[in-house]
mmCIF file of C-alpha atoms and ligand atoms in Angstrom:
data_model
loop_
_atom_site.group_PDB
_atom_site.id
_atom_site.type_symbol
_atom_site.label_atom_id
_atom_site.label_comp_id
_atom_site.label_asym_id
_atom_site.label_seq_id
_atom_site.Cartn_x
_atom_site.Cartn_y
_atom_site.Cartn_z
ATOM 1 C CA UNK A 935 0.227 0.071 0.012
ATOM 2 C CA UNK A 936 1.109 3.537 -0.895
ATOM 3 C CA UNK A 937 1.132 6.553 1.485
ATOM 4 C CA UNK A 938 0.209 8.936 -1.356
ATOM 5 C CA UNK A 939 -0.694 6.773 -4.805
ATOM 6 C CA UNK A 940 0.449 8.995 -7.356
ATOM 7 C CA UNK A 941 0.439 6.191 -9.924
ATOM 8 C CA UNK A 942 -3.214 5.831 -10.100
ATOM 9 C CA UNK A 943 -3.735 9.488 -10.364
ATOM 10 C CA UNK A 944 -1.318 9.489 -13.334
ATOM 11 C CA UNK A 945 -2.907 6.602 -15.348
ATOM 12 C CA UNK A 946 -6.025 8.977 -15.388
ATOM 13 C CA UNK A 947 -4.166 11.678 -16.934
ATOM 14 C CA UNK A 948 -1.265 10.087 -18.662
ATOM 15 C CA UNK A 949 -2.596 10.954 -22.141
ATOM 16 C CA UNK A 950 -3.238 14.511 -21.133
ATOM 17 C CA UNK A 951 0.097 14.851 -19.489
ATOM 18 C CA UNK A 952 2.063 13.674 -22.458
ATOM 19 C CA UNK A 953 0.407 15.585 -24.953
ATOM 20 C CA UNK A 954 0.897 18.820 -22.851
ATOM 21 C CA UNK A 955 4.527 18.049 -22.122
ATOM 22 C CA UNK A 956 5.416 16.945 -25.650
ATOM 23 C CA UNK A 957 3.941 20.332 -26.768
ATOM 24 C CA UNK A 958 6.539 22.085 -24.461
ATOM 25 C CA UNK A 959 9.528 19.983 -25.571
ATOM 26 C CA UNK A 960 8.513 20.637 -29.275
ATOM 27 C CA UNK A 961 8.482 24.509 -28.549
ATOM 28 C CA UNK A 962 11.592 24.383 -26.406
ATOM 29 C CA UNK A 963 10.337 27.274 -24.399
ATOM 30 C CA UNK A 964 11.320 25.763 -21.149
ATOM 31 C CA UNK A 965 11.649 28.960 -19.325
ATOM 32 C CA UNK A 966 8.466 31.161 -18.838
ATOM 33 C CA UNK A 967 6.754 29.610 -21.881
ATOM 34 C CA UNK A 968 3.107 30.318 -22.517
ATOM 35 C CA UNK A 969 1.932 27.269 -20.195
ATOM 36 C CA UNK A 970 3.317 29.581 -17.149
ATOM 37 C CA UNK A 971 0.913 32.268 -17.714
ATOM 38 C CA UNK A 972 -1.982 30.048 -18.502
ATOM 39 C CA UNK A 973 -1.566 28.141 -15.342
ATOM 40 C CA UNK A 974 -1.102 31.457 -13.353
ATOM 41 C CA UNK A 975 -4.432 32.643 -14.802
ATOM 42 C CA UNK A 976 -6.143 29.298 -14.362
ATOM 43 C CA UNK A 977 -4.852 29.215 -10.508
ATOM 44 C CA UNK A 978 -5.990 32.784 -9.551
ATOM 45 C CA UNK A 979 -9.531 31.883 -10.978
ATOM 46 C CA UNK A 980 -9.397 28.636 -8.942
ATOM 47 C CA UNK A 981 -8.202 30.688 -5.677
ATOM 48 C CA UNK A 982 -10.572 33.743 -6.292
ATOM 49 C CA UNK A 983 -7.777 36.315 -6.259
ATOM 50 C CA UNK A 984 -6.731 38.789 -8.936
ATOM 51 C CA UNK A 985 -3.317 37.427 -9.377
ATOM 52 C CA UNK A 986 -1.237 34.355 -9.169
ATOM 53 C CA UNK A 987 2.632 34.567 -9.272
ATOM 54 C CA UNK A 988 4.025 31.121 -10.034
ATOM 55 C CA UNK A 989 7.351 30.176 -8.617
ATOM 56 C CA UNK A 990 9.974 27.609 -8.027
ATOM 57 C CA UNK A 991 8.567 26.081 -4.827
ATOM 58 C CA UNK A 992 6.523 26.450 -1.813
ATOM 59 C CA UNK A 993 9.400 27.666 -0.008
ATOM 60 C CA UNK A 994 10.071 30.281 -2.775
ATOM 61 C CA UNK A 995 6.274 31.264 -2.581
ATOM 62 C CA UNK A 996 6.896 32.289 1.109
ATOM 63 C CA UNK A 997 10.412 33.724 0.459
ATOM 64 C CA UNK A 998 9.310 35.932 -2.429
ATOM 65 C CA UNK A 999 6.400 37.195 -0.475
ATOM 66 C CA UNK A 1000 8.642 38.209 2.502
ATOM 67 C CA UNK A 1001 11.200 39.501 0.298
ATOM 68 C CA UNK A 1002 8.416 41.902 -1.358
ATOM 69 C CA UNK A 1003 6.926 42.916 1.925
ATOM 70 C CA UNK A 1004 10.395 43.703 3.077
ATOM 71 C CA UNK A 1005 11.802 42.335 6.574
ATOM 72 C CA UNK A 1006 14.424 43.401 8.809
ATOM 73 C CA UNK A 1007 16.152 41.544 11.674
ATOM 74 C CA UNK A 1008 14.165 43.465 14.382
ATOM 75 C CA UNK A 1009 11.087 42.755 12.511
ATOM 76 C CA UNK A 1010 9.180 39.876 14.301
ATOM 77 C CA UNK A 1011 7.144 37.399 12.143
ATOM 78 C CA UNK A 1012 4.812 34.901 14.016
ATOM 79 C CA UNK A 1013 4.817 31.473 13.023
ATOM 80 C CA UNK A 1014 3.318 28.141 14.411
ATOM 81 C CA UNK A 1015 6.010 25.951 15.717
ATOM 82 C CA UNK A 1016 3.946 22.981 14.661
ATOM 83 C CA UNK A 1017 4.558 22.998 10.716
ATOM 84 C CA UNK A 1018 7.025 22.017 8.160
ATOM 85 C CA UNK A 1019 10.423 23.692 8.566
ATOM 86 C CA UNK A 1020 9.992 26.364 5.552
ATOM 87 C CA UNK A 1021 7.345 28.233 7.368
ATOM 88 C CA UNK A 1022 9.874 29.568 9.757
ATOM 89 C CA UNK A 1023 12.965 29.210 7.673
ATOM 90 C CA UNK A 1024 11.672 31.564 5.066
ATOM 91 C CA UNK A 1025 11.523 34.446 7.526
ATOM 92 C CA UNK A 1026 14.931 33.890 8.687
ATOM 93 C CA UNK A 1027 15.760 33.682 4.782
ATOM 94 C CA UNK A 1028 14.057 37.158 4.080
ATOM 95 C CA UNK A 1029 16.030 38.728 6.791
ATOM 96 C CA UNK A 1030 13.380 38.967 9.504
ATOM 97 C CA UNK A 1031 12.838 36.977 12.926
ATOM 98 C CA UNK A 1032 10.592 34.215 13.355
ATOM 99 C CA UNK A 1033 8.555 34.215 16.856
ATOM 100 C CA UNK A 1034 7.148 30.654 17.179
ATOM 101 C CA UNK A 1035 3.375 30.198 18.539
ATOM 102 C CA UNK A 1036 1.735 27.181 20.086
ATOM 103 C CA UNK A 1037 -0.813 25.187 18.288
ATOM 104 C CA UNK A 1038 -4.649 24.848 19.047
ATOM 105 C CA UNK A 1039 -5.381 21.718 20.744
ATOM 106 C CA UNK A 1040 -7.804 20.165 18.375
ATOM 107 C CA UNK A 1041 -7.271 21.646 14.956
ATOM 108 C CA UNK A 1042 -3.342 21.668 15.200
ATOM 109 C CA UNK A 1043 -3.337 25.161 13.522
ATOM 110 C CA UNK A 1044 -1.969 28.451 15.292
ATOM 111 C CA UNK A 1045 -3.705 29.113 18.502
ATOM 112 C CA UNK A 1046 -5.298 32.566 18.378
ATOM 113 C CA UNK A 1047 -4.968 32.782 22.225
ATOM 114 C CA UNK A 1048 -1.166 31.790 22.231
ATOM 115 C CA UNK A 1049 -0.481 34.236 19.196
ATOM 116 C CA UNK A 1050 -2.039 37.022 21.477
ATOM 117 C CA UNK A 1051 0.471 36.076 24.196
ATOM 118 C CA UNK A 1052 3.197 36.179 21.967
ATOM 119 C CA UNK A 1053 2.589 39.512 20.391
ATOM 120 C CA UNK A 1054 2.507 40.847 24.085
ATOM 121 C CA UNK A 1055 5.615 39.358 24.868
ATOM 122 C CA UNK A 1056 7.411 40.622 22.037
ATOM 123 C CA UNK A 1057 6.101 44.170 22.670
ATOM 124 C CA UNK A 1058 6.862 44.105 26.411
ATOM 125 C CA UNK A 1059 9.962 41.894 26.646
ATOM 126 C CA UNK A 1060 12.109 42.282 23.181
ATOM 127 C CA UNK A 1061 13.334 44.971 20.975
ATOM 128 C CA UNK A 1062 11.461 43.462 18.275
ATOM 129 C CA UNK A 1063 8.508 44.944 16.409
ATOM 130 C CA UNK A 1064 5.412 42.979 15.463
ATOM 131 C CA UNK A 1065 5.464 42.691 11.455
ATOM 132 C CA UNK A 1066 3.591 40.107 10.411
ATOM 133 C CA UNK A 1067 1.936 36.522 10.835
ATOM 134 C CA UNK A 1068 2.245 33.518 8.664
ATOM 135 C CA UNK A 1069 -0.853 31.227 9.746
ATOM 136 C CA UNK A 1070 -0.234 27.567 8.390
ATOM 137 C CA UNK A 1071 -3.249 25.400 7.037
ATOM 138 C CA UNK A 1072 -2.025 22.492 8.495
ATOM 139 C CA UNK A 1073 -2.727 19.080 7.437
ATOM 140 C CA UNK A 1074 -5.133 20.609 4.840
ATOM 141 C CA UNK A 1075 -7.305 22.888 7.443
ATOM 142 C CA UNK A 1076 -7.421 26.637 7.000
ATOM 143 C CA UNK A 1077 -6.528 28.319 10.395
ATOM 144 C CA UNK A 1078 -8.767 30.965 12.037
ATOM 145 C CA UNK A 1079 -8.403 33.690 9.580
ATOM 146 C CA UNK A 1080 -11.123 36.056 10.699
ATOM 147 C CA UNK A 1081 -9.507 36.346 13.993
ATOM 148 C CA UNK A 1082 -5.911 36.274 13.055
ATOM 149 C CA UNK A 1083 -6.843 39.236 9.951
ATOM 150 C CA UNK A 1084 -8.260 41.262 12.831
ATOM 151 C CA UNK A 1085 -5.467 41.072 15.082
ATOM 152 C CA UNK A 1086 -3.123 41.800 12.305
ATOM 153 C CA UNK A 1087 -5.079 44.957 11.328
ATOM 154 C CA UNK A 1088 -5.219 45.992 14.996
ATOM 155 C CA UNK A 1089 -1.246 45.936 15.298
ATOM 156 C CA UNK A 1090 -0.580 47.089 11.370
ATOM 157 C CA UNK A 1091 0.929 43.629 10.337
ATOM 158 C CA UNK A 1092 0.680 41.913 7.321
ATOM 159 C CA UNK A 1093 -0.817 38.232 7.130
ATOM 160 C CA UNK A 1094 0.770 35.679 4.742
ATOM 161 C CA UNK A 1095 -1.105 32.447 4.554
ATOM 162 C CA UNK A 1096 1.011 29.285 4.316
ATOM 163 C CA UNK A 1097 -1.707 27.334 2.185
ATOM 164 C CA UNK A 1098 1.208 24.626 1.047
ATOM 165 C CA UNK A 1099 -1.260 22.060 2.523
ATOM 166 C CA UNK A 1100 -4.305 23.848 2.274
ATOM 167 C CA UNK A 1101 -4.562 24.652 -1.308
ATOM 168 C CA UNK A 1102 -8.019 23.427 -2.453
ATOM 169 C CA UNK A 1103 -9.652 23.678 1.093
ATOM 170 C CA UNK A 1104 -12.405 26.466 1.974
ATOM 171 C CA UNK A 1105 -13.115 28.835 4.989
ATOM 172 C CA UNK A 1106 -16.334 30.466 4.770
ATOM 173 C CA UNK A 1107 -16.654 29.266 1.077
ATOM 174 C CA UNK A 1108 -13.516 30.960 0.097
ATOM 175 C CA UNK A 1109 -10.598 29.059 -1.400
ATOM 176 C CA UNK A 1110 -7.288 28.826 0.647
ATOM 177 C CA UNK A 1111 -4.570 31.104 -0.792
ATOM 178 C CA UNK A 1112 -7.403 33.970 -0.744
ATOM 179 C CA UNK A 1113 -7.838 34.488 2.882
ATOM 180 C CA UNK A 1114 -5.497 37.285 4.005
ATOM 181 C CA UNK A 1115 -3.142 39.923 2.056
ATOM 182 C CA UNK A 1116 -1.222 37.365 0.430
ATOM 183 C CA UNK A 1117 -1.447 33.356 0.204
ATOM 184 C CA UNK A 1118 1.642 30.854 -0.694
ATOM 185 C CA UNK A 1119 1.287 27.322 -1.849
ATOM 186 C CA UNK A 1120 3.408 24.433 -3.065
ATOM 187 C CA UNK A 1121 3.081 21.924 -5.884
ATOM 188 C CA UNK A 1122 5.528 19.314 -4.409
ATOM 189 C CA UNK A 1123 4.425 16.200 -5.733
ATOM 190 C CA UNK A 1124 2.651 14.662 -2.340
ATOM 191 C CA UNK A 1125 0.811 18.133 -1.817
ATOM 192 C CA UNK A 1126 -2.979 17.747 -2.546
ATOM 193 C CA UNK A 1127 -2.353 19.819 -5.613
ATOM 194 C CA UNK A 1128 1.303 18.829 -7.052
ATOM 195 C CA UNK A 1129 3.280 18.843 -10.076
ATOM 196 C CA UNK A 1130 6.205 16.314 -11.010
ATOM 197 C CA UNK A 1131 8.997 18.305 -9.518
ATOM 198 C CA UNK A 1132 9.283 21.342 -7.446
ATOM 199 C CA UNK A 1133 6.598 24.108 -8.010
ATOM 200 C CA UNK A 1134 4.595 26.719 -5.854
ATOM 201 C CA UNK A 1135 2.639 29.860 -6.399
ATOM 202 C CA UNK A 1136 1.522 32.924 -4.670
ATOM 203 C CA UNK A 1137 -1.824 34.539 -4.593
ATOM 204 C CA UNK A 1138 -3.100 38.109 -3.893
ATOM 205 C CA UNK A 1139 -5.419 41.056 -4.806
ATOM 206 C CA UNK A 1140 -2.967 43.786 -4.408
ATOM 207 C CA UNK A 1141 -1.675 44.744 -7.572
ATOM 208 C CA UNK A 1142 1.472 46.726 -6.347
ATOM 209 C CA UNK A 1143 2.544 43.743 -4.156
ATOM 210 C CA UNK A 1144 2.074 41.359 -7.215
ATOM 211 C CA UNK A 1145 4.472 43.600 -9.206
ATOM 212 C CA UNK A 1146 7.288 43.582 -6.566
ATOM 213 C CA UNK A 1147 6.928 39.782 -6.118
ATOM 214 C CA UNK A 1148 7.180 39.252 -9.926
ATOM 215 C CA UNK A 1149 10.510 41.427 -9.838
ATOM 216 C CA UNK A 1150 11.910 39.656 -6.883
ATOM 217 C CA UNK A 1151 11.042 36.135 -8.857
ATOM 218 C CA UNK A 1152 13.719 37.178 -11.437
ATOM 219 C CA UNK A 1153 16.392 38.906 -9.411
ATOM 220 C CA UNK A 1154 14.796 41.919 -8.714
ATOM 221 C CA UNK A 1155 14.190 42.906 -12.093
ATOM 222 C CA UNK A 1156 13.030 46.406 -13.258
ATOM 223 C CA UNK A 1157 12.038 47.833 -16.516
ATOM 224 C CA UNK A 1158 14.141 45.634 -18.525
ATOM 225 C CA UNK A 1159 16.185 42.406 -18.130
ATOM 226 C CA UNK A 1160 19.556 43.705 -16.678
ATOM 227 C CA UNK A 1161 17.846 46.814 -14.858
ATOM 228 C CA UNK A 1162 18.033 45.266 -11.317
ATOM 229 C CA UNK A 1163 16.173 47.472 -8.894
ATOM 230 C CA UNK A 1164 16.062 45.338 -5.778
ATOM 231 C CA UNK A 1165 17.424 41.966 -4.529
ATOM 232 C CA UNK A 1166 15.755 38.864 -5.826
ATOM 233 C CA UNK A 1167 16.210 35.161 -6.421
ATOM 234 C CA UNK A 1168 15.824 33.123 -9.165
ATOM 235 C CA UNK A 1169 12.340 31.636 -8.513
ATOM 236 C CA UNK A 1170 10.513 30.777 -11.711
ATOM 237 C CA UNK A 1171 8.097 28.091 -12.225
ATOM 238 C CA UNK A 1172 9.388 25.723 -15.066
ATOM 239 C CA UNK A 1173 7.179 25.441 -18.071
ATOM 240 C CA UNK A 1174 7.145 21.664 -18.129
ATOM 241 C CA UNK A 1175 5.852 21.749 -14.212
ATOM 242 C CA UNK A 1176 3.118 24.580 -15.271
ATOM 243 C CA UNK A 1177 2.009 22.026 -18.054
ATOM 244 C CA UNK A 1178 1.422 19.377 -15.463
ATOM 245 C CA UNK A 1179 -0.322 21.686 -13.191
ATOM 246 C CA UNK A 1180 -2.904 22.524 -16.083
ATOM 247 C CA UNK A 1181 -3.547 18.890 -16.569
ATOM 248 C CA UNK A 1182 -3.841 18.106 -12.755
ATOM 249 C CA UNK A 1183 -6.070 21.303 -12.265
ATOM 250 C CA UNK A 1184 -8.594 19.372 -14.771
ATOM 251 C CA UNK A 1185 -9.376 16.457 -12.105
ATOM 252 C CA UNK A 1186 -8.650 18.515 -8.737
ATOM 253 C CA UNK A 1187 -12.207 19.323 -7.691
ATOM 254 C CA UNK A 1188 -13.222 15.785 -8.253
ATOM 255 C CA UNK A 1189 -10.256 14.835 -6.084
ATOM 256 C CA UNK A 1190 -11.042 17.157 -3.405
ATOM 257 C CA UNK A 1191 -14.678 15.197 -3.153
ATOM 258 C CA UNK A 1192 -12.917 12.036 -3.037
ATOM 259 C CA UNK A 1193 -10.473 13.128 -0.302
ATOM 260 C CA UNK A 1194 -13.914 13.903 1.888
ATOM 261 C CA UNK A 1195 -15.326 10.455 1.440
ATOM 262 C CA UNK A 1196 -12.084 8.958 2.341
ATOM 263 C CA UNK A 1197 -11.661 11.077 5.645
ATOM 264 C CA UNK A 1198 -15.286 10.409 6.307
ATOM 265 C CA UNK A 1199 -14.642 6.804 5.937
ATOM 266 C CA UNK A 1200 -11.670 6.812 8.589
ATOM 267 C CA UNK A 1201 -13.763 8.972 11.084
ATOM 268 C CA UNK A 1202 -16.677 6.663 10.731
ATOM 269 C CA UNK A 1203 -14.404 3.698 11.572
ATOM 270 C CA UNK A 1204 -12.051 5.113 14.066
ATOM 271 C CA UNK A 1205 -13.695 8.156 15.960
ATOM 272 C CA UNK A 1206 -15.024 5.885 18.931
ATOM 273 C CA UNK A 1207 -11.424 4.601 19.692
ATOM 274 C CA UNK A 1208 -8.907 7.285 18.982
ATOM 275 C CA UNK A 1209 -8.811 11.163 18.565
ATOM 276 C CA UNK A 1210 -9.631 11.576 14.686
ATOM 277 C CA UNK A 1211 -9.122 14.991 13.157
ATOM 278 C CA UNK A 1212 -11.401 18.061 14.187
ATOM 279 C CA UNK A 1213 -12.557 20.273 11.205
ATOM 280 C CA UNK A 1214 -14.584 23.395 12.108
ATOM 281 C CA UNK A 1215 -18.030 23.818 10.712
ATOM 282 C CA UNK A 1216 -17.242 26.949 8.776
ATOM 283 C CA UNK A 1217 -14.398 25.188 6.682
ATOM 284 C CA UNK A 1218 -13.660 22.307 4.383
ATOM 285 C CA UNK A 1219 -10.204 20.563 4.778
ATOM 286 C CA UNK A 1220 -8.503 19.374 1.420
ATOM 287 C CA UNK A 1221 -6.855 16.564 3.864
ATOM 288 C CA UNK A 1222 -3.321 16.979 2.890
ATOM 289 C CA UNK A 1223 -2.961 14.399 5.881
ATOM 290 C CA UNK A 1224 -5.381 12.372 7.764
ATOM 291 C CA UNK A 1225 -3.725 12.899 11.341
ATOM 292 C CA UNK A 1226 -4.823 10.767 14.368
ATOM 293 C CA UNK A 1227 -3.727 11.582 18.107
ATOM 294 C CA UNK A 1228 -3.012 8.720 20.383
ATOM 295 C CA UNK A 1229 -3.397 9.038 24.140
ATOM 296 C CA UNK A 1230 0.359 8.703 24.874
ATOM 297 C CA UNK A 1231 3.480 8.357 22.985
ATOM 298 C CA UNK A 1232 3.745 4.756 23.690
ATOM 299 C CA UNK A 1233 0.364 4.081 22.230
ATOM 300 C CA UNK A 1234 1.320 6.018 19.068
ATOM 301 C CA UNK A 1235 4.661 4.017 18.541
ATOM 302 C CA UNK A 1236 2.380 0.625 18.983
ATOM 303 C CA UNK A 1237 -0.154 1.444 16.539
ATOM 304 C CA UNK A 1238 2.291 2.573 14.205
ATOM 305 C CA UNK A 1239 4.426 -0.633 14.667
ATOM 306 C CA UNK A 1240 1.583 -2.582 13.937
ATOM 307 C CA UNK A 1241 0.863 -0.730 10.918
ATOM 308 C CA UNK A 1242 4.223 -1.211 9.455
ATOM 309 C CA UNK A 1243 4.288 -4.885 10.249
ATOM 310 C CA UNK A 1244 1.164 -5.044 7.955
ATOM 311 C CA UNK A 1245 3.278 -3.266 5.113
ATOM 312 C CA UNK A 1246 1.016 -0.090 5.725
ATOM 313 C CA UNK A 1247 3.083 3.202 5.534
ATOM 314 C CA UNK A 1248 2.148 5.991 8.275
ATOM 315 C CA UNK A 1249 4.180 9.216 8.834
ATOM 316 C CA UNK A 1250 5.038 11.570 11.664
ATOM 317 C CA UNK A 1251 4.216 15.100 11.165
ATOM 318 C CA UNK A 1252 5.979 16.799 13.025
ATOM 319 C CA UNK A 1253 8.214 15.036 15.564
ATOM 320 C CA UNK A 1254 10.305 18.135 16.392
ATOM 321 C CA UNK A 1255 8.264 21.440 16.807
ATOM 322 C CA UNK A 1256 10.642 24.322 15.084
ATOM 323 C CA UNK A 1257 11.493 26.304 18.306
ATOM 324 C CA UNK A 1258 12.986 23.054 19.502
ATOM 325 C CA UNK A 1259 14.972 22.458 16.384
ATOM 326 C CA UNK A 1260 18.664 22.458 16.234
ATOM 327 C CA UNK A 1261 18.823 25.230 13.782
ATOM 328 C CA UNK A 1262 16.827 27.593 15.911
ATOM 329 C CA UNK A 1263 18.604 26.662 19.155
ATOM 330 C CA UNK A 1264 20.260 30.442 18.981
ATOM 331 C CA UNK A 1265 16.837 31.843 19.442
ATOM 332 C CA UNK A 1266 16.930 30.407 23.236
ATOM 333 C CA UNK A 1267 13.528 28.544 23.260
ATOM 334 C CA UNK A 1268 13.482 25.702 25.727
ATOM 335 C CA UNK A 1269 11.249 22.537 26.087
ATOM 336 C CA UNK A 1270 7.894 23.561 27.767
ATOM 337 C CA UNK A 1271 8.022 26.917 26.159
ATOM 338 C CA UNK A 1272 4.961 25.709 23.769
ATOM 339 C CA UNK A 1273 3.500 22.751 25.595
ATOM 340 C CA UNK A 1274 0.637 21.967 23.337
ATOM 341 C CA UNK A 1275 2.640 21.422 20.210
ATOM 342 C CA UNK A 1276 5.294 19.629 22.266
ATOM 343 C CA UNK A 1277 2.766 16.954 23.399
ATOM 344 C CA UNK A 1278 0.925 16.874 19.763
ATOM 345 C CA UNK A 1279 4.501 16.421 18.271
ATOM 346 C CA UNK A 1280 4.784 13.050 20.367
ATOM 347 C CA UNK A 1281 1.469 11.816 19.845
ATOM 348 C CA UNK A 1282 0.194 12.428 16.248
ATOM 349 C CA UNK A 1283 0.684 10.139 13.156
ATOM 350 C CA UNK A 1284 -0.899 10.521 9.828
ATOM 351 C CA UNK A 1285 -2.417 7.664 7.691
ATOM 352 C CA UNK A 1286 -2.304 6.903 4.045
ATOM 353 C CA UNK A 1287 -4.412 9.721 2.343
ATOM 354 C CA UNK A 1288 -5.159 10.387 -1.439
ATOM 355 C CA UNK A 1289 -8.159 10.437 -3.558
ATOM 356 C CA UNK A 1290 -7.882 6.820 -4.998
ATOM 357 C CA UNK A 1291 -7.704 5.196 -1.398
ATOM 358 C CA UNK A 1292 -10.178 2.105 -1.699
ATOM 359 C CA UNK A 1293 -12.823 1.189 0.679
ATOM 360 C CA UNK A 1294 -11.167 -2.163 1.543
ATOM 361 C CA UNK A 1295 -7.928 -0.480 2.104
ATOM 362 C CA UNK A 1296 -9.378 1.875 4.493
ATOM 363 C CA UNK A 1297 -11.099 -1.181 6.118
ATOM 364 C CA UNK A 1298 -7.749 -2.985 6.762
ATOM 365 C CA UNK A 1299 -6.024 0.132 8.004
ATOM 366 C CA UNK A 1300 -8.863 0.956 10.593
ATOM 367 C CA UNK A 1301 -8.962 -2.791 11.538
ATOM 368 C CA UNK A 1302 -5.087 -2.409 12.603
ATOM 369 C CA UNK A 1303 -5.436 0.788 14.224
ATOM 370 C CA UNK A 1304 -8.461 -0.659 16.334
ATOM 371 C CA UNK A 1305 -6.949 -3.693 17.396
ATOM 372 C CA UNK A 1306 -3.627 -1.678 18.717
ATOM 373 C CA UNK A 1307 -5.378 1.244 20.712
ATOM 374 C CA UNK A 1308 -5.355 0.217 24.416
HETATM 375 C C1 PLP B 2198 5.439 21.639 1.701
HETATM 376 C C2 PLP B 2198 5.368 22.748 2.601
HETATM 377 C C3 PLP B 2198 6.132 23.942 2.544
HETATM 378 C C4 PLP B 2198 7.380 23.953 1.353
HETATM 379 O O1 PLP B 2198 7.000 23.742 0.209
HETATM 380 P P1 PLP B 2198 8.260 23.092 -0.779
HETATM 381 O O2 PLP B 2198 7.463 23.075 -2.352
HETATM 382 O O3 PLP B 2198 8.700 21.927 -0.441
HETATM 383 O O4 PLP B 2198 9.142 24.196 -0.737
HETATM 384 C C5 PLP B 2198 5.957 24.981 3.373
HETATM 385 N N1 PLP B 2198 4.972 25.138 4.353
HETATM 386 C C6 PLP B 2198 4.364 23.694 4.572
HETATM 387 C C7 PLP B 2198 3.096 24.021 5.490
HETATM 388 C C8 PLP B 2198 4.636 22.639 3.732
HETATM 389 O O5 PLP B 2198 3.977 21.694 4.136
#
């Protein structure tokens, strides 16, 4: 069994992918070919934003956004500690200072209460200036954008949505990527919408910010190719990957529906024996991961061992919250600083999740989980 089945998906779209990629190969327009603009247009339409700037990866999407917004070392950007490393790393790469925030005990997303605490701490105890917030749509569920956007407005901060796992989800009927000033996503192959290599995209309604992000994407380009008006990166999206995204977009809505069915089948078979995912009523998850929480680390280890023994893959997202990572040791956080996510990190694990998971496979997986729960 596979954790994410990209092969079944490929069989479904093979003819279309081959035809689109062959067209790119024939045109030889590998960099910024017409498929890139076409993908940006379709992606903006899907997300419901005015603009989309495609780029080389989800990490590039975060870095380009932050470089365009402009960060100084004394600028604090609030990031959940319980997420993929790039959410915080991008702040450091763009020249700012990440300040880590604890998670909500049910959704695993940034805790609004802990965000308020962290802002107060920065204002009263440090020389940093609150500058921005990066909520992450962890495991595919949008964060609490109404509350977070309001807090940001109160303090004159920007909000950058890390929708790398959330692209395709909705919040009050609006798509992830469109839920704040600017949204970033990833097309890493295992994400809900993935290409066949690295890729990413940024979404905004802000025309000025869009122009600056396009400039940052190509070495801070100004009016012409060798007129560099700011420091940028090489962060373009490959034409071949754009062709693949165009193909994948044609089945994405169906896949989002199929993911709901898989998650519902898991919930039905497991919710009486273990803590299943909590998705708030006003949002629809895209189920980047289906994550369970055991009652203890020992129970988690037992369940995962039983799964492994049966040839079923499972994963640990994320075993080390970012504030306790070796790379961020210089920031001086210690164990116990963000207790909720530290506990979650020892107890959560994710089951195979993709749109093509069969009812029999779900039943097999759930039987093993059920029989190894204490
Ligand atoms: C995958 C991921 C990223 C980074 O995306 P890449 O395309 O791998 O650079 C950033 N944030 C989160 C939450 C992610 O899951």
